[in-house]
């Protein structure tokens, strides 16, 4: 009996709403236009695209040939729009706000020479932490540039080895040579994205947006 009463109540409310829509065509227009408009606006408003052309400073206090090659490698990363400058106070934290940038990368003196030792010097990276998502992303991009540069430097080192080293390597056992080759070859992960192969953000967030729009329209 209660179940039948609930269905009658729902039917009465639905009938009232249909009468309302029939008498006021403006509501019908809103119901047809607002959902797709909201879906489009919210879908792209929530999307976080790949960061590009982030204003940043880079100071080469080393001035070596190797640091110059690193700067060229860093410029290949489209996440940054580097400005190579000389900061007045190299020992102090750079003024990011004063220069209108979000990050600053400092190559300390002697950095290039330290890469040939067992204790290479770290680069100094200053980033604006006002937006934690931005700071983390930029740190990862700098690490990516440094990793790519390290691979190029390692290949350059191998190419410049004297012939005597290669002759000596040929005398090593095959298993030892295979282990050495495996240790200097970059290890990779072959990934395959399922269910959303194009990794479109709008496809991921669309169901939640539809639920949000239904909630707003109901109110």
Coordinates of C-alpha atoms in Angstrom, one line a residue:
X1 CA 0.0 0.0 0.0
X2 CA 2.8 2.4 0.9
X3 CA 4.6 1.5 -2.4
X4 CA 1.5 2.4 -4.4
X5 CA 1.2 5.7 -2.5
X6 CA 4.8 6.6 -3.3
X7 CA 4.3 6.0 -7.0
X8 CA 1.2 8.2 -7.0
X9 CA 3.1 11.0 -5.3
X10 CA 6.0 10.8 -7.8
X11 CA 3.5 10.7 -10.7
X12 CA 1.7 13.8 -9.3
X13 CA 4.9 15.7 -9.0
X14 CA 6.0 14.7 -12.5
X15 CA 2.6 15.7 -14.0
X16 CA 2.9 19.1 -12.3
X17 CA 6.4 19.6 -13.7
X18 CA 5.3 18.7 -17.3
X19 CA 2.4 21.1 -17.0
X20 CA 4.8 23.8 -15.8
X21 CA 7.1 23.2 -18.8
X22 CA 4.2 23.1 -21.2
X23 CA 2.9 26.5 -19.9
X24 CA 6.3 28.2 -19.8
X25 CA 8.4 27.5 -22.9
X26 CA 11.3 29.3 -21.4
X27 CA 11.9 26.4 -19.0
X28 CA 11.9 24.0 -21.9
X29 CA 14.6 26.1 -23.6
X30 CA 16.7 26.1 -20.4
X31 CA 16.4 22.3 -20.0
X32 CA 17.6 21.8 -23.6
X33 CA 20.3 24.4 -23.7
X34 CA 21.9 24.5 -20.2
X35 CA 23.0 20.8 -19.9
X36 CA 25.2 20.8 -23.0
X37 CA 26.5 24.3 -22.3
X38 CA 27.4 23.4 -18.7
X39 CA 29.0 20.1 -19.8
X40 CA 31.2 22.0 -22.3
X41 CA 32.1 24.8 -19.8
X42 CA 32.8 22.6 -16.8
X43 CA 34.6 19.9 -18.8
X44 CA 37.2 22.2 -20.1
X45 CA 37.3 24.4 -17.0
X46 CA 38.4 21.3 -14.9
X47 CA 41.0 20.1 -17.4
X48 CA 44.6 20.7 -16.6
X49 CA 46.6 20.8 -19.8
X50 CA 50.3 20.2 -20.1
X51 CA 52.2 23.2 -18.8
X52 CA 54.1 25.1 -21.5
X53 CA 56.2 28.3 -21.7
X54 CA 56.4 28.8 -17.9
X55 CA 58.5 31.9 -17.3
X56 CA 61.7 30.9 -15.5
X57 CA 65.3 32.1 -15.0
X58 CA 68.4 30.1 -15.5
X59 CA 71.8 31.3 -14.2
X60 CA 75.0 29.7 -15.4
X61 CA 77.5 30.5 -12.7
X62 CA 79.7 27.7 -14.0
X63 CA 80.3 29.0 -17.5
X64 CA 81.7 25.6 -18.7
X65 CA 81.1 23.9 -22.0
X66 CA 79.1 21.2 -20.2
X67 CA 76.8 23.7 -18.6
X68 CA 76.2 25.3 -21.9
X69 CA 75.2 22.0 -23.3
X70 CA 72.8 21.5 -20.4
X71 CA 71.2 24.9 -21.1
X72 CA 70.6 23.9 -24.7
X73 CA 69.0 20.6 -23.5
X74 CA 66.9 22.5 -21.0
X75 CA 65.6 24.8 -23.7
X76 CA 64.2 21.8 -25.5
X77 CA 61.7 21.2 -22.7
X78 CA 58.6 23.2 -23.8
X79 CA 57.4 23.4 -20.2
X80 CA 59.7 26.4 -19.6
X81 CA 60.5 29.7 -21.3
X82 CA 64.0 30.2 -20.0
X83 CA 65.7 33.5 -19.6
X84 CA 69.5 33.2 -19.1
X85 CA 70.5 35.9 -16.7
X86 CA 73.2 36.8 -14.2
X87 CA 71.8 37.3 -10.7
X88 CA 73.3 40.0 -8.6
X89 CA 73.4 37.9 -5.4
X90 CA 74.2 34.3 -6.4
X91 CA 74.5 33.3 -2.7
X92 CA 70.9 34.4 -1.9
X93 CA 67.5 33.1 -2.9
X94 CA 66.5 34.8 -6.2
X95 CA 63.6 37.2 -6.3
X96 CA 61.0 35.3 -8.3
X97 CA 58.3 37.9 -8.0
X98 CA 60.7 40.8 -8.9
X99 CA 61.6 39.1 -12.1
X100 CA 58.0 38.0 -12.9
X101 CA 58.9 34.3 -13.1
X102 CA 57.7 31.1 -11.3
X103 CA 61.1 29.3 -11.1
X104 CA 64.8 29.8 -11.2
X105 CA 67.5 27.3 -11.9
X106 CA 71.1 28.0 -10.7
X107 CA 74.1 26.1 -12.1
X108 CA 76.7 26.5 -9.3
X109 CA 80.4 27.2 -10.1
X110 CA 82.3 24.0 -10.8
X111 CA 79.2 22.0 -11.6
X112 CA 80.5 20.7 -15.0
X113 CA 83.8 19.5 -13.5
X114 CA 82.0 17.8 -10.6
X115 CA 80.1 15.6 -13.0
X116 CA 83.4 13.7 -13.6
X117 CA 83.8 12.9 -9.9
X118 CA 82.0 10.5 -7.6
X119 CA 80.1 13.3 -5.9
X120 CA 78.5 15.6 -8.6
X121 CA 77.1 18.9 -7.4
X122 CA 73.3 19.3 -7.4
X123 CA 71.6 22.1 -9.4
X124 CA 69.8 24.6 -7.3
X125 CA 66.1 25.0 -8.3
X126 CA 63.9 27.7 -6.8
X127 CA 60.2 27.4 -7.4
X128 CA 57.2 29.5 -6.4
X129 CA 55.2 27.3 -4.0
X130 CA 52.0 29.3 -4.0
X131 CA 50.5 26.6 -6.1
X132 CA 51.6 23.2 -4.9
X133 CA 50.5 21.5 -8.1
X134 CA 52.6 23.9 -10.2
X135 CA 55.7 23.5 -8.0
X136 CA 55.6 19.7 -8.2
X137 CA 55.1 19.7 -11.9
X138 CA 58.0 22.1 -12.6
X139 CA 60.3 20.1 -10.3
X140 CA 59.5 17.0 -12.4
X141 CA 60.1 18.8 -15.6
X142 CA 63.6 20.0 -14.5
X143 CA 64.4 16.4 -13.4
X144 CA 63.3 15.2 -16.8
X145 CA 65.6 17.7 -18.6
X146 CA 68.5 16.7 -16.4
X147 CA 67.9 13.0 -17.0
X148 CA 67.9 13.5 -20.8
X149 CA 71.1 15.6 -20.6
X150 CA 72.7 12.8 -18.5
X151 CA 71.9 10.2 -21.2
X152 CA 73.4 12.4 -23.9
X153 CA 76.6 13.0 -21.8
X154 CA 76.9 9.3 -21.2
X155 CA 76.6 8.6 -24.9
X156 CA 79.2 11.3 -25.6
X157 CA 81.5 9.7 -23.1
X158 CA 81.2 6.3 -24.8
X159 CA 81.8 7.8 -28.2
X160 CA 85.0 9.5 -27.1
X161 CA 86.5 6.4 -25.4
X162 CA 89.9 5.4 -27.0
X163 CA 90.1 2.4 -29.2
X164 CA 92.2 0.6 -26.6
X165 CA 89.2 0.5 -24.3
X166 CA 87.0 -1.2 -27.0
X167 CA 89.8 -3.7 -27.8
X168 CA 90.0 -4.5 -24.1
X169 CA 86.2 -4.9 -23.9
X170 CA 86.2 -7.4 -26.7
X171 CA 88.4 -9.7 -24.6
X172 CA 85.8 -9.7 -21.8
X173 CA 83.5 -12.7 -21.5
X174 CA 80.2 -12.4 -23.4
X175 CA 78.1 -12.5 -20.3
X176 CA 80.1 -9.6 -18.7
X177 CA 79.7 -7.5 -21.9
X178 CA 75.9 -8.2 -21.9
X179 CA 75.7 -7.1 -18.2
X180 CA 77.6 -3.9 -19.0
X181 CA 75.4 -3.1 -22.0
X182 CA 72.3 -3.7 -19.9
X183 CA 73.5 -1.4 -17.2
X184 CA 74.2 1.6 -19.5
X185 CA 71.0 1.0 -21.6
X186 CA 68.0 3.1 -20.3
X187 CA 65.4 0.8 -18.8
X188 CA 61.9 1.5 -20.0
X189 CA 58.4 0.7 -19.1
X190 CA 56.0 -0.3 -21.9
X191 CA 52.7 1.1 -20.8
X192 CA 49.3 0.5 -22.3
X193 CA 46.4 2.7 -21.2
X194 CA 43.1 0.8 -20.9
X195 CA 39.5 2.2 -20.9
X196 CA 40.6 5.7 -21.8
X197 CA 43.5 5.1 -24.3
X198 CA 43.7 8.7 -25.5
X199 CA 43.9 9.9 -21.9
X200 CA 41.3 12.6 -22.6
X201 CA 40.4 14.4 -19.4
X202 CA 36.9 15.2 -20.6
X203 CA 36.1 11.5 -20.9
X204 CA 37.3 11.0 -17.3
X205 CA 35.3 13.8 -15.7
X206 CA 32.2 13.8 -17.9
X207 CA 30.1 11.4 -15.7
X208 CA 30.7 13.5 -12.6
X209 CA 29.8 16.7 -14.6
X210 CA 26.5 15.1 -15.7
X211 CA 25.6 14.3 -12.1
X212 CA 26.5 17.8 -11.0
X213 CA 24.4 19.4 -13.8
X214 CA 21.4 17.2 -12.9
X215 CA 21.8 18.3 -9.3
X216 CA 21.9 22.0 -10.2
X217 CA 18.9 21.7 -12.6
X218 CA 16.9 19.9 -9.9
X219 CA 17.4 22.7 -7.5

